[in-house]
Amino acid sequence: MSVARPTRTRKDSAPSKSGRKAATAKRHASTPSPARPGAAGHRMDLLEAMLRIRHFEKRCVELYSAAKIRGFVHLYIGEEAVAVGVNEALTPEDAIVSTYREHGHALARGITAEAVMAEMYGRTTGCSGGRGGSMHLFDASRRFYGGNAIVAGGLPLAAGLALADRMRGQTNVTCCFFGDGAFAEGEFHETANLAALWRLPLLFVCENNLYAMGTALARHEAQTDLTMRAASYGMVAWTVDGMDVEAVEQAAQQAVEGIRTGTGPHFLELRTYRFRAHSMYDPDRYRDKAEIEQWKARDPISLLTDHMRENGELGDKELARLEQRITAEIDHAVEAAEQAPEEPVENLLRHVTSSSAEAVS
């Protein structure tokens, strides 16, 4: 469970293959493990967080099929290790900017399943007041700034948040999630350039699930080495096994620590895979079924549970109790959402226009 590829720094030219291996081994050996109440207990927390996302997403499939939730729904099944591992490295003061596939990011950040599910239903008790839905989850109290429906649309926002924190003299980090498809958008390149130029405290997290909607990476990018391209802007960048939650956490912790010391932005390419189609509307005819099964064999939840079983940290009864508790939590979230009120029609223009009195205040 280690970082998959070596780091390239902003000042160094590309080292030789043997030199890269030596530098990587030294870098990892000197990186302290994050403080934990115990490795076994911490792994249990990681497992619980991933299972919460998985059960939430499976319930969304049921509810969407029953026409209880509507609109575009992009599921996070298969990518749970990314959201959970990265969030473990962040503090409540750090900021997060997400994508339209953000249920997992929101839950890992600590937004309750009840608040997220109510938002899926479009109810006033949702984290965005029922106005955002699946693609626009938002919670300023947790510095979770979306949920953005536009590919790469969150990147400039993340740069602004990072710049604001830096100008205030704060040591906060802004973490921006985005997919491999963002590399085809100008916003990524503009943001990467300015972040490196101004040495912004920004963590770029690329969730490379190999497909930009229905287009394979090799079909939309002439150069598929995303880490190398990010490093070309003068930032520390490396690739990580995005199906291994502990490897993700280790890499994110290392990156965040580097950013806090003032070394500028860092880039992580997390190689992962979505087990479901791009969205619930997508018939998913562009991927080989054998490819999907190969990735499912590396299910991040199964990888962690197998590791814990081998270490004697997890038994069948303990896992069953954990699953039951999470199921009950999701059941409660659905029940609360279905009973929550819808916004009255007379509030249609609330947060859209303001009266003169509100404008003055």
Phi, psi and omega in degrees: 000079184224165177299138191280330184220154184287164179276143168245125186269167186286339183258339186268147169283167183298121180283170176292167181300314180293323179294322178297317181297317181295317180296320180295315181299317179295318181297315181290322182295331183267000181272116181289148176286146178295149180297131182221153176290354184150137185300318181296316179295323179292318178298326177295322177296318178298317180297315180299318180296319180290320179295324178299316178296314182299314181292322178298315182292321177297322178292325177298324176299314180297314183291324178292318179296331179270006179062028176271333170238147188228181180084191179281134179228120180248114188273151185254010184298123182107338185253013188302327183296330181293304182299314184290313182296317181293317181298332178297335182271353185259156175256166178300337180280341178287158182251152177231133171239131190240189182245190177284348176257066194243008179305314182295320179298316182295314180295318179294331179287340179114000172293131188290152176301326179296317180291323179289318181294321177298325177292323177298325179279349183074033182260158186295339180276001178291161184296338175248024178069017181083003184263347185261318183073198188303323188268356186226052174289142187204137176206096183296330181296336177253012182053042176252102190257059177086156030046090172228129186281343183268130178302126181072001183296335181280342186297311177297325177297318180297320177298320178296318178297316180296319179295318180298316179297318181296319180292334177276358180077020181266157182259018181293154175248140172256127180251126180241118175271143174198164181263174180297334179296339180294339180293342179272002183250144180297331182301324179296311186291322177296315181292317180298318181296310182293321181298318179287320180298318182264002180053052183285148178281070188235128176257112175275121179242104180267113175274090183275095177262016171079353182223128170266100192056252181252014185249122180296150184307315183293346180268347179237356178230125178291325177245111186268359176278088186291326179297316179298320181293320178294318180297334181295342178275358177091036176232156175293132184211137174204167185255143184227149173289103184284001176262356181249103187297325180288324176294321178297313180299315180301314181294317180295320178298316179298317181294315181296319178297320178295319180296318182295336179279358176092019181275004177092188186292153175236154182232130175241124171262110181260109183279112187221192183199135175269128183283336179261174179294173180306313177215174180293344177277343191277124178286348174059054180260005185259357181245143176288130181300326178295324178297316179300316181293325178297319179288325178296333177294344177247035177309125184299329179288317179294321179301316181288316180297320178298318179297318180292323177296317180298327180273000182072025183262351186212130177243171182300317182294319180294319178294320180297319179295320179296315179298319180296318180295318180291321177300317179297323178296317180290321177302315179296320180298318179294315180299317180295321180295319182291336179266348183287151182283151170273157180289133180294151183301326182296347178265013187304321183267004178296135183071007178249310175237165180227149175283166181300323181295317179294324181296319180293319182288000000 
